[in-house]
XYZ file of C-alpha atoms in Angstrom:
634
model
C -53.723 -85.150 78.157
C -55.910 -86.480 75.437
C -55.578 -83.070 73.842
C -52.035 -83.595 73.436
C -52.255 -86.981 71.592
C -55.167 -86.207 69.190
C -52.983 -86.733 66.290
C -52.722 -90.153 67.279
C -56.482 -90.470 67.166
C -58.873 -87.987 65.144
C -61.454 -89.640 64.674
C -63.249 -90.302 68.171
C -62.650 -90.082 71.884
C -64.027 -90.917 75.146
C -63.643 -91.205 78.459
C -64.078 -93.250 82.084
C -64.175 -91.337 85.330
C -64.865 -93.121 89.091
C -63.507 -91.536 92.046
C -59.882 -91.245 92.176
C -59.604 -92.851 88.467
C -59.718 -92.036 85.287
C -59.736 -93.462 81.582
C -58.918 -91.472 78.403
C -58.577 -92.764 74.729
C -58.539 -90.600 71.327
C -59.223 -92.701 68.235
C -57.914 -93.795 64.953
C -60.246 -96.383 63.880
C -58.768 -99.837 61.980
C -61.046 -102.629 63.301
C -65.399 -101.893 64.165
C -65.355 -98.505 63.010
C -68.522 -97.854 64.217
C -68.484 -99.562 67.734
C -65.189 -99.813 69.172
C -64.628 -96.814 70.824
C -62.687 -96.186 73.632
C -62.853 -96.973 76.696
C -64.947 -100.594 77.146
C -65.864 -102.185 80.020
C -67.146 -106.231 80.556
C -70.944 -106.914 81.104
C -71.680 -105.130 84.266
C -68.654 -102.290 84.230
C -66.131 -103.914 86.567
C -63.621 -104.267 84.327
C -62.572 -101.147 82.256
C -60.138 -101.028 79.443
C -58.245 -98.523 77.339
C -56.009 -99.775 74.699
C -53.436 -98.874 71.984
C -52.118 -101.147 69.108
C -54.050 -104.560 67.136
C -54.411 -108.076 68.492
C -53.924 -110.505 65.308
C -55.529 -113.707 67.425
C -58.214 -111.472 68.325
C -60.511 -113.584 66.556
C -59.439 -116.946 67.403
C -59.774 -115.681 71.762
C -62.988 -114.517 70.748
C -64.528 -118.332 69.613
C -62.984 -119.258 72.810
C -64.190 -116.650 75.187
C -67.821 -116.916 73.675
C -67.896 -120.647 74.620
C -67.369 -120.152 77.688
C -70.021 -117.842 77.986
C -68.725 -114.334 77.755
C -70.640 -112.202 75.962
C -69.493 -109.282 73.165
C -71.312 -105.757 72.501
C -68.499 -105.142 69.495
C -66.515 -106.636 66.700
C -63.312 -104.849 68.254
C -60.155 -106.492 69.427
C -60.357 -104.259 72.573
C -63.478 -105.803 73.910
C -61.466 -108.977 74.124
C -58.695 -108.492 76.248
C -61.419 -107.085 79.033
C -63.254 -110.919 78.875
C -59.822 -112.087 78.673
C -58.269 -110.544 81.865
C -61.739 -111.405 83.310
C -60.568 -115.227 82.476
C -56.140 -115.189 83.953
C -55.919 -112.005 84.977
C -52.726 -110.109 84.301
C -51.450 -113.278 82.784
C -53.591 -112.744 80.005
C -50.404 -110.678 78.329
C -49.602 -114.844 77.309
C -52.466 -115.372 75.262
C -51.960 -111.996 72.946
C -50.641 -111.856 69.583
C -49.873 -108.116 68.278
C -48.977 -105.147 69.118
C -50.060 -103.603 72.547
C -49.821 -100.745 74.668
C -52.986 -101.034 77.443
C -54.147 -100.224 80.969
C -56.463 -102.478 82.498
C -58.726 -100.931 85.668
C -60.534 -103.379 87.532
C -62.853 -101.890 89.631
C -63.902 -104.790 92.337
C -60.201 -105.515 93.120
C -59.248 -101.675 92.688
C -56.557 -102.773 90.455
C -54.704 -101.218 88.012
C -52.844 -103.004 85.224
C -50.139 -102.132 82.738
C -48.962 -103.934 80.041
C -46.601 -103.491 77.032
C -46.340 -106.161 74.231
C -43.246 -108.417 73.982
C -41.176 -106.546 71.916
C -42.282 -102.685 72.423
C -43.406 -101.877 69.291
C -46.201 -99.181 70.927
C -44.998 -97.311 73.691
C -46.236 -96.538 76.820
C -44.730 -93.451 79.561
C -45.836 -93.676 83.382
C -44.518 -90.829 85.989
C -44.973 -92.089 89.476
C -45.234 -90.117 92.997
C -45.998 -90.252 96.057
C -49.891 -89.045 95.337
C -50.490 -90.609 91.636
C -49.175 -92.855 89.026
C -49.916 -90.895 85.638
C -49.579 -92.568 81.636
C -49.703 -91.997 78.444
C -48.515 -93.247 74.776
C -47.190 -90.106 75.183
C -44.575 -87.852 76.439
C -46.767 -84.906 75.589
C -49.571 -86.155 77.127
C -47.814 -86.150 80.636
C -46.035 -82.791 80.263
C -49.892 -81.521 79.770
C -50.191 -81.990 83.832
C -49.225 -79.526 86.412
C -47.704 -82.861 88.175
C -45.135 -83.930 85.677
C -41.974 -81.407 86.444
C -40.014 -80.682 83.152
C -36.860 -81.395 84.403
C -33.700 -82.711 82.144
C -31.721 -85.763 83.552
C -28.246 -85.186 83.633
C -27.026 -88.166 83.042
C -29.086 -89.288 80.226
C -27.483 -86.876 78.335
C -24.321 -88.956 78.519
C -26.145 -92.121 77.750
C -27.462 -90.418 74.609
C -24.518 -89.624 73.439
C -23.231 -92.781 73.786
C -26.384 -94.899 72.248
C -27.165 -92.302 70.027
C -30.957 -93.361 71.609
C -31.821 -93.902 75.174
C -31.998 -97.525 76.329
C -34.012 -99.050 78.713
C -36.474 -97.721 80.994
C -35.180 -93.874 80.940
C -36.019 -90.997 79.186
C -34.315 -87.403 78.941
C -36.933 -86.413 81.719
C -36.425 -86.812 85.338
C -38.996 -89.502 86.927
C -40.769 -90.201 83.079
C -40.034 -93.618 82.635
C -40.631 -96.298 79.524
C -42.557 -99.359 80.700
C -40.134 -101.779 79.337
C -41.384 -104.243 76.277
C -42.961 -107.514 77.677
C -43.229 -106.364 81.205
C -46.545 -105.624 83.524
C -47.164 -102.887 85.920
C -49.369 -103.899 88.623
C -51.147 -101.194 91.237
C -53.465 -102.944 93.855
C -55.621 -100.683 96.208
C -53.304 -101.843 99.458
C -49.772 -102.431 97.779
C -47.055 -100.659 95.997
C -46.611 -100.802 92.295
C -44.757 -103.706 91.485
C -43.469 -104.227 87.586
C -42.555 -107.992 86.289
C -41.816 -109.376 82.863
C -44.169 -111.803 81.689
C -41.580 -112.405 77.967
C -38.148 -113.107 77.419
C -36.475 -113.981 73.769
C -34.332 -117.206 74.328
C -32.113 -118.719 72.012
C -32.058 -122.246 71.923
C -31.239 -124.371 69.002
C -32.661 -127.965 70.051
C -34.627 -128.177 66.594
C -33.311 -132.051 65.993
C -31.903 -132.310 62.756
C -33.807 -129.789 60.889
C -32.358 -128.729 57.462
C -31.546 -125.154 55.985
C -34.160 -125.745 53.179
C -36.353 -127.301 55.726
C -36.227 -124.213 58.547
C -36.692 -122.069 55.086
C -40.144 -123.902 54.392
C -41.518 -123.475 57.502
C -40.525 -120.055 57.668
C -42.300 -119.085 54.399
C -45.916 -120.617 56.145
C -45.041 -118.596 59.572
C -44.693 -115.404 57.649
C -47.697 -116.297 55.370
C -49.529 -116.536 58.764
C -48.502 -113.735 59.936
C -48.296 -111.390 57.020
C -52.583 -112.473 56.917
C -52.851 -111.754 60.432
C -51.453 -108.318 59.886
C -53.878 -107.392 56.780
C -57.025 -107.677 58.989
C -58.561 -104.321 58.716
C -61.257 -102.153 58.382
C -59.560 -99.360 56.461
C -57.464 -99.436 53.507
C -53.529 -101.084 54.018
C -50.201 -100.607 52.149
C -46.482 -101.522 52.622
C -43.716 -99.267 53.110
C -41.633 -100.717 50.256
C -37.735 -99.847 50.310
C -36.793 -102.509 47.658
C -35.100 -104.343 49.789
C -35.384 -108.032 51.401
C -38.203 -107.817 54.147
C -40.538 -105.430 52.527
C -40.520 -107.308 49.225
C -40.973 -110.513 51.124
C -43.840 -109.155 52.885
C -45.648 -107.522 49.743
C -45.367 -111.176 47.852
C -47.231 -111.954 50.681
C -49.754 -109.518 50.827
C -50.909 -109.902 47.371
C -51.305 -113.594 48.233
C -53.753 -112.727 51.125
C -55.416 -110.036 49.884
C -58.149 -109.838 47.016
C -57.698 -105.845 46.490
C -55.167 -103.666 45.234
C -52.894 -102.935 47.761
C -50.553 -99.558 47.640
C -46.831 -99.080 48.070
C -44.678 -96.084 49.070
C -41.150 -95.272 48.602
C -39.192 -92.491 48.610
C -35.898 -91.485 46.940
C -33.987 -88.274 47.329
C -32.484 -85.451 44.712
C -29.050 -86.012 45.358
C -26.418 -87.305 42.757
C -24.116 -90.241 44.049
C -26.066 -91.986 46.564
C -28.022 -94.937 46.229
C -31.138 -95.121 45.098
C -34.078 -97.717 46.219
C -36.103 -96.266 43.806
C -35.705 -98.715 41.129
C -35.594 -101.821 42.897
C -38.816 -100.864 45.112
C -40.473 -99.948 41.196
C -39.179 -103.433 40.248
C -41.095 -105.158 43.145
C -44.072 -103.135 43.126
C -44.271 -104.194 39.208
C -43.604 -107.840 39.884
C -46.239 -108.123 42.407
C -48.753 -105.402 40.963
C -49.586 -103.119 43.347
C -50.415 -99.294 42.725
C -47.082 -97.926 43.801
C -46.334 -93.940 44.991
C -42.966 -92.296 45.461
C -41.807 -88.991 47.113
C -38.810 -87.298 46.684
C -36.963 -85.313 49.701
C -34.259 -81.940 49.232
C -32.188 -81.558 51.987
C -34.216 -78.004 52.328
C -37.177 -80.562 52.810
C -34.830 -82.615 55.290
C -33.792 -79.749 57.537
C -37.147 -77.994 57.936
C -38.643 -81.572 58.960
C -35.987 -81.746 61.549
C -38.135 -79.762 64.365
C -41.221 -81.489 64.224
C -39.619 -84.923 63.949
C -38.283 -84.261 67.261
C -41.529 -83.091 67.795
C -43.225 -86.520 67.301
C -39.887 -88.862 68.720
C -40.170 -86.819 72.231
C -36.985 -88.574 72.391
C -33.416 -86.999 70.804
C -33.018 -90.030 68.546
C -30.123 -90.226 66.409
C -32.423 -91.595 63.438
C -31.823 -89.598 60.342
C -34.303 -92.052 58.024
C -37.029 -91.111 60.697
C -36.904 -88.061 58.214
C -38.002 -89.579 55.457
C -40.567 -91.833 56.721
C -42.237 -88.425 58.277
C -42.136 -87.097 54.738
C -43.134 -90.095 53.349
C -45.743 -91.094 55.871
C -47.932 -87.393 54.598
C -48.032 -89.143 51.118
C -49.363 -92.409 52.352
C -51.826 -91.292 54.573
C -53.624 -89.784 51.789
C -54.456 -93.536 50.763
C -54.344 -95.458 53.244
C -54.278 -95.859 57.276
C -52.638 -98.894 58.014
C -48.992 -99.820 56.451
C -46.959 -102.633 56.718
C -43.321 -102.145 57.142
C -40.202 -105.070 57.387
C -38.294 -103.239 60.837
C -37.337 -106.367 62.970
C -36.194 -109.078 60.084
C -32.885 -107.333 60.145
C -32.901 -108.522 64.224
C -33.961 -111.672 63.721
C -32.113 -112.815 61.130
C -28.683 -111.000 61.563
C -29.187 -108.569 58.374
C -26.930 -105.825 59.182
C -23.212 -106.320 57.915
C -21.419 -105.654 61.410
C -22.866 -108.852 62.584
C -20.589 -111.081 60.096
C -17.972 -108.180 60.455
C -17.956 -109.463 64.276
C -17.855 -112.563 64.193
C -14.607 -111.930 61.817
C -13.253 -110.393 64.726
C -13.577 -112.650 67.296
C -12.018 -115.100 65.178
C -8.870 -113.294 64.707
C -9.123 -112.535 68.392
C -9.083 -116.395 68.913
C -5.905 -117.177 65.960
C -4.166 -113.859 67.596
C -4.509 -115.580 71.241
C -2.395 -113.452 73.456
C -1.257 -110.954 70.741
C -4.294 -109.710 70.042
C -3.435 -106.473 71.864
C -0.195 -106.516 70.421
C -2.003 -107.274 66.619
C -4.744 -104.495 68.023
C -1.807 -102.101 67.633
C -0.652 -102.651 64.912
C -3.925 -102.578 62.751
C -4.521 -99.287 64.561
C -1.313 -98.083 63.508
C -1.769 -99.241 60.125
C -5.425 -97.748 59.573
C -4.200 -94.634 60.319
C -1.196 -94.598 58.271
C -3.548 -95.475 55.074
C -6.422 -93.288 56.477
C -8.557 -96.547 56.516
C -10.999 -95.554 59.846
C -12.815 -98.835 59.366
C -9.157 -100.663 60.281
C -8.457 -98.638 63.109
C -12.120 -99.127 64.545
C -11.373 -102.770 64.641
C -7.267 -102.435 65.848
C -9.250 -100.477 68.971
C -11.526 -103.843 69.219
C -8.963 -106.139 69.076
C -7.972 -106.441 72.903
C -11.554 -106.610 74.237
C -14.774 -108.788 74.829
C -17.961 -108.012 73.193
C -19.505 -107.474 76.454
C -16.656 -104.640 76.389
C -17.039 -102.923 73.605
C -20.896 -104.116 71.409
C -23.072 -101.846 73.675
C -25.886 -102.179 70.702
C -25.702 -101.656 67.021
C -25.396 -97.957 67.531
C -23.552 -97.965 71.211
C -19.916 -97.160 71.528
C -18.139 -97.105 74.854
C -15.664 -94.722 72.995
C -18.141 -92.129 72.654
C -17.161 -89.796 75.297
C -13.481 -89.278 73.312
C -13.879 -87.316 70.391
C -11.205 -85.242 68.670
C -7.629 -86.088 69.937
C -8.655 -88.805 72.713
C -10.143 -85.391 74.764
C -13.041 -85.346 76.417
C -16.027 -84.244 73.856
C -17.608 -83.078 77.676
C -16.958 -79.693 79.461
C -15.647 -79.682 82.218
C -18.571 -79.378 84.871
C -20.728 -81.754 83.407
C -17.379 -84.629 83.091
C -17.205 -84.179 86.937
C -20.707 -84.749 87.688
C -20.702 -87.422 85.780
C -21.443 -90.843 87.259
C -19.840 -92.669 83.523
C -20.899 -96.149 84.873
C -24.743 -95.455 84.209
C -24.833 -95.615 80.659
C -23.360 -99.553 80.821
C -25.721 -100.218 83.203
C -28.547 -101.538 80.503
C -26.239 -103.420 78.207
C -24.645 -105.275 81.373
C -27.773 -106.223 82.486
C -28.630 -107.671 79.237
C -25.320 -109.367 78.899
C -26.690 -111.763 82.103
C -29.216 -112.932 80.271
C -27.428 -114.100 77.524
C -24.238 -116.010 79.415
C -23.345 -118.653 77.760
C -25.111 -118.123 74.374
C -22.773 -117.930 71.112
C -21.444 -114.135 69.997
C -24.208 -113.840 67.313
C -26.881 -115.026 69.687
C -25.593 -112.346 72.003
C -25.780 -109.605 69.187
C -29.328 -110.371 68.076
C -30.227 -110.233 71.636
C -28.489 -106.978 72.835
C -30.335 -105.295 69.423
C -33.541 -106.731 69.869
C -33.727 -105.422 73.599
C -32.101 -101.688 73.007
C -31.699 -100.361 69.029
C -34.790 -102.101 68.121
C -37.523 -100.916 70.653
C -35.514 -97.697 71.804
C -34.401 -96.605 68.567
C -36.229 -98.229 65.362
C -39.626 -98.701 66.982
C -39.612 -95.194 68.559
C -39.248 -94.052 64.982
C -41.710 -96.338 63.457
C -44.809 -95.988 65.882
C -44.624 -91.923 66.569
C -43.355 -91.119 63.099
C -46.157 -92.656 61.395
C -49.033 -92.414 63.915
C -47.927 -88.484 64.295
C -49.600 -88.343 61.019
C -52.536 -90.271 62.223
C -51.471 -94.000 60.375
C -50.843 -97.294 62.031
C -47.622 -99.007 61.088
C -47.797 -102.944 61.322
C -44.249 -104.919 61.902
C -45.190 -108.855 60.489
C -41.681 -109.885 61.182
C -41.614 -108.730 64.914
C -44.140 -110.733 65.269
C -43.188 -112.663 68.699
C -43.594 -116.393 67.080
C -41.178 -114.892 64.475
C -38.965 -113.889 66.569
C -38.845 -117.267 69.089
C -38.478 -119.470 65.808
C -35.695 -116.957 64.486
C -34.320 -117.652 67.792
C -34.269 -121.295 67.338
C -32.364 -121.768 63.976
C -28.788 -122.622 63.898
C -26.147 -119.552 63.440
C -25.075 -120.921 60.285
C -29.011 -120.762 59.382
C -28.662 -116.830 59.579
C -25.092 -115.955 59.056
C -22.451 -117.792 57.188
C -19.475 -116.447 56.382
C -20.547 -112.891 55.115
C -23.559 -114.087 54.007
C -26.382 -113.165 55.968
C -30.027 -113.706 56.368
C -30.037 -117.182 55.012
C -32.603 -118.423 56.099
C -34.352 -115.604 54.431
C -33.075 -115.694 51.729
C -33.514 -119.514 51.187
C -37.553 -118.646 52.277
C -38.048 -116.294 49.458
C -35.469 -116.817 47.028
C -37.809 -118.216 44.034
C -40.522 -115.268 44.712
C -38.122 -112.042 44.808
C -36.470 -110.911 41.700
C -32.509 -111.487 42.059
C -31.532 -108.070 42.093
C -33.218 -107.694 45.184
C -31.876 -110.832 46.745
C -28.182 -110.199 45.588
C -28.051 -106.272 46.506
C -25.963 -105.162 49.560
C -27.746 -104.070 52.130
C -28.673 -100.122 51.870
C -30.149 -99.261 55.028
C -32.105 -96.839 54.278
C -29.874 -94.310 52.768
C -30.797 -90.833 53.481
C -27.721 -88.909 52.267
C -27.991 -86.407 55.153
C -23.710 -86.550 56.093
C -23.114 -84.753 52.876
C -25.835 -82.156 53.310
C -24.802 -81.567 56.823
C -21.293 -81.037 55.578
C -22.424 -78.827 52.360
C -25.179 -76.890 51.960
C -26.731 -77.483 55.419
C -22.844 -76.641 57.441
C -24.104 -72.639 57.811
C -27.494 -73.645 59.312
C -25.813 -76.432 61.558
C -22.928 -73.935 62.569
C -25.361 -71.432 63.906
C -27.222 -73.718 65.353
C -24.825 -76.050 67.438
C -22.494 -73.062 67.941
C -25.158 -70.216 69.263
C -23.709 -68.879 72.583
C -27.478 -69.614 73.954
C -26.927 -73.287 72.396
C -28.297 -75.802 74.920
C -25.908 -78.412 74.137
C -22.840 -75.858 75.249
C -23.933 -76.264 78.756
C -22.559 -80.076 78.718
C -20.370 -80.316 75.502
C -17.149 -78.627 75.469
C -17.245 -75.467 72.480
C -13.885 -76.628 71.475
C -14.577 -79.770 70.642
C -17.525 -79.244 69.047
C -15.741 -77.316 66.387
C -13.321 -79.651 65.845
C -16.028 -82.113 65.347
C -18.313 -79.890 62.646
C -14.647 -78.864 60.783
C -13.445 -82.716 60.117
C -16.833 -83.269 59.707
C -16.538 -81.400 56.186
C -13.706 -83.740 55.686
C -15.011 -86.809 56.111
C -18.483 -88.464 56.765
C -17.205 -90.369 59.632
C -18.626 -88.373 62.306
C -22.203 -87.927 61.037
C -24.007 -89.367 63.583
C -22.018 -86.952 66.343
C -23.092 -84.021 64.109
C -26.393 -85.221 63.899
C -26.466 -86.451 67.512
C -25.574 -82.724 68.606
C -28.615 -81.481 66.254
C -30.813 -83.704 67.565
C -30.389 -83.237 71.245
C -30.497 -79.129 70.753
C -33.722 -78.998 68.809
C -35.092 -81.533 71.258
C -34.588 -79.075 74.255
C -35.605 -76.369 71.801
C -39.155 -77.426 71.389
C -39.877 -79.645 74.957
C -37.696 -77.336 77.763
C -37.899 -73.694 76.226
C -41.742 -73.486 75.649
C -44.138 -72.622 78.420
C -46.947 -74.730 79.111
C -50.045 -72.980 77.385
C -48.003 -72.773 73.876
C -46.505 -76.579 74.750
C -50.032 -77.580 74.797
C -50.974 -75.481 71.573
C -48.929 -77.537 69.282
C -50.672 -80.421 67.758
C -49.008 -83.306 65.504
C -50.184 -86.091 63.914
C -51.002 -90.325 65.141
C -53.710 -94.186 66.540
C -55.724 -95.367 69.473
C -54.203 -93.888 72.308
C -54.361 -93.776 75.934
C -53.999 -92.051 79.199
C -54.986 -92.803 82.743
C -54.384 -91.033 86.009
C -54.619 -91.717 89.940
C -55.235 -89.049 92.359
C -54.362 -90.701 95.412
C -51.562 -92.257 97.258
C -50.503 -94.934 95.715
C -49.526 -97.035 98.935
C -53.289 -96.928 99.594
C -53.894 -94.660 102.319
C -55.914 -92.201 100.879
């Protein structure tokens, strides 16, 4: 197991055995680099712990655990959730401030804890039987054991497809499953496991009378907090500058709290016509003086990285920037090994445009009253008489409820119908298919929420699906496989709750978004990066699918040994790869399809010995297993 993830840690190991248990951790040292290996234990060894991620308040428990008379062998974060656990137990998950993947074993209560932080920004895999309860940061790591059967879930197939990620607690593998963000998993010696959340984002605006400029000011000192939090290290740190809004904000910040020179890294792409971040990210890095390195990516580059990003996701995420970052991520690491990156703000403060693009909807739905299906028509008819696809998306909207149709950001209950309102499925895999199941996480969700305004709604869906099953994926796995940590300031949970607290008209007004933001940072950013439209991340990979990639993708997708052939019907795969070199508006299908085949490509058609052969790159990882029943008889 620990051979598997040993990208994620090169620089040390070690390892805990007792009976029926055992500890592993591999290494990529941030905080105590000469002491805090992996795995530590309290005072007299009852308490064992290995751990994955940083705790920012690390230092602040510590002054409080030492007065009340614990005592500390190392300078590491680690060594502090052990005295803390020995002080609340599993509760401790309340007190801590970061990023966190850990398992806890405590040996006089033959306990077993699991935790994962509030948000999931480090993962953390479990397979359970009847005999043992296995985990790892990993995927790899469990497929390294006789015990874990490779063998594809069905149905998650369809919930790809209609995600474009996996939500939830499932994974492409039958019985792997995702500890979900902010939950425990408990294992006592005489009871089953039993898994709990100890976090929940709520939205609540009882703030009194608080003012934009005034929510803006106290913003700037929660992210100034935060952003010097996040700098603690032992080992060099950068940002991962794009040029937009949240990275900028947090390198003005970093200079502030930092007394050396800190590096940037962007990356821009040799393709005429698409935007380029380039510039502005130059701009910023200027402005704010740091020693700034860029990369530029080919779509030959692009399409040979494909493999071993799928490699490092473990999961067929339809994430084409997770490219770049890979390719970027090989530059940075040879200066630095922690980087700070802006994922989250665009969550908590309603960044992306199809937030405001909603709520535009829903009040037309509301002027339309009981015409809207009748006005739905209409615009449908209308967008495709002028070939506008963004009018006929929203036509198709018209008659429903978000609960109906807003899945997540990247979710689409009209996934399934592809070409001509067929079925994109064959026809053995449409009539096995139980087409309820991929709802199932977003309706849960939607419970939590009742009552709570449409943006509120939005930001929550996103935060609890795209974010941690699609973004975070990218960001840990990407940048840890090649062995460097990747710090999120603004998913930082007090962030997040006070992001949760503003007004709506603090984050969107109009189709202005990110306000509150905006008003926060407005006199420190230069004003072409405040008034620029939001890029995303632009990696121009629809119009080298459709170009100079379409031969590679045709022989790939269309192979008669093609995996995806078994579940996607030839026919309309073709017809989805020829309008594709039409129009851009089926990317992510094409690159959905690409995805999920070189997944199964390189984690179901390898045997085990040249499976575990294969080595990436990533940071302090983990990995426990239980020989024995796990109802306690054994």
């Amino acid at each position: 197991m620990m051979a598997a993830m040993r990208h994620r840690g090169p620089v040390g190991e070690g390892i805990y055995l007792s009976g029926a248990v055992g500890l592993g951790h591999v290494r990529l040292s941030i905080i105590d680099l000469e002491y805090g290996g992996q795995p530590i234990a309290n005072e007299d060894g009852s308490v064992w712990i290995v751990f994955n991620g940083e705790i920012y308040n690390f230092q602040e428990l510590r002054r409080e655990l030492s007065a009340k008379g614990h005592v500390f062998r190392t300078q590491s974060d680690t060594e502090v959730i052990v005295h803390l656990y020995e002080e609340h137990g599993p509760d401790c998950v309340a007190e801590l401030r970061g990023m966190f993947a850990f398992a806890i074993w405590d040996v006089r209560r033959q306990r077993l804890l699991l935790a994962r932080d509030r948000v999931g920004i480090k993962p953390l895999y479990f397979y359970l039987s009847s005999q043992s309860l296995l985990f790892a940061s990993e995927i790899k790591a469990l497929l390294a054991l006789p015990e874990v059967p490779r063998v594809l879930d069905e149905q998650s197939i369809d919930t790809f497809w209609t995600y474009r990620f996996l939500p939830g607690s499932s994974t492409m593998l039958r019985g792997v499953q995702k500890l979900l963000p902010g939950n425990i998993l408990l294992v006592d010696a005489d009871t089953a496991p039993v898994i709990r959340p100890y976090w929940d984002l709520q939205f609540t605006t009882a703030r009194g009378a608080i003012t934009l400029e005034g929510a803006a000011q106290q913003l700037a000192d929660l992210m100034r907090e935060t952003v010097r939090q996040h700098m603690n290290a032992d080992a060099p740190v950068g940002v991962l500058l794009s040029g937009g809004m949240d990275s900028s904000a947090l390198l003005s910040l970093a200079t502030q709290e930092c007394d050396k020179e800190i590096s940037t890294f962007t990356i821009g792409f040799d393709e005429q016509g698409v935007v380029d971040e380039r510039p502005f990210a130059r701009l910023v890095a200027q402005r704010f003086g740091s020693r700034h390195f860029e990369a530029t990516m080919s779509r030959e580059q692009f399409w040979d990285h494909l493999p071993q990003l799928l490699w490092q996701l473990e999961e067929p995420v339809c994430e084409a920037p997770a490219v770049a970052l890979h390719f970027i991520s090989k530059e940075a690491r040879r200066h630095v090994k922690v980087l700070l990156s802006g994922e989250g703000g665009d969550e908590a403060f309603a960044g992306y445009p199809n937030y405001p693009n909603m709520l535009a909807l829903e009040q037309l739905q509301n002027l339309c009253g009981p015409s809207r299906g009748l006005v739905g028509v209409a615009m449908r008819l209308a967008g495709m008489a002028l070939g506008s696809q963004r009018l006929t998306r929203y036509g198709t909207l018209m008659p429903l409820a978000l609960e109906d149709h807003y899945w997540s950001r990247a979710g689409t209950p009209f996934a399934r119908q592809a070409i001509g309102g067929r079925s994109v499925y064959t026809t053995r895999y449409s009539e096995t298919l139980d087409t309820s199941r991929a709802a199932e996480t977003a309706q849960r969700l939607y419970t939590n929420v009742q009552g709570q305004d449409t943006l509120s709604k939005m930001l929550y869906l996103d935060t609890k699906t795209w974010l941690p099953d699609d973004l975070l994926i990218k960001a840990d796995k990407v940048t840890m496989g090649n062995s460097l940590e990747l710090r999120v300031p603004m998913l930082d949970h007090m962030v997040l709750e006070f992001a949760a607290s503003l007004p709506v008209a603090f984050k969107v007004k109009g189709w202005r978004t990110k306000r509150v933001l905006r008003k926060a940072f407005g006199s420190v950013l230069p004003k072409e990066v405040l008034q620029r439209k939001k890029a995303g991340f632009p990696v121009p990979y629809a119009g080298w699918l459709a170009a100079g990639l379409a031969p590679r993708v045709r022989e790939l997708l269309l192979d008669p040994q093609a995996f995806i052939l078994s579940f996607f019907d030839r026919k309309q795969v073709e017809l989805i790869l020829a309008a594709h070199l039409k129009t851009e508006a089926l990317q992510h299908f094409v690159f959905s399809l690409i995805a999920l085949e070189l997944w199964y490509q390189r984690f179901m058609r390898v045997s085990g010995s040249s499976f575990e052969k294969v080595r990436v790159g990533t940071a302090r990882q983990m990995a426990w297993t239980a020989r024995r029943s796990i109802q306690g008889d054994g």
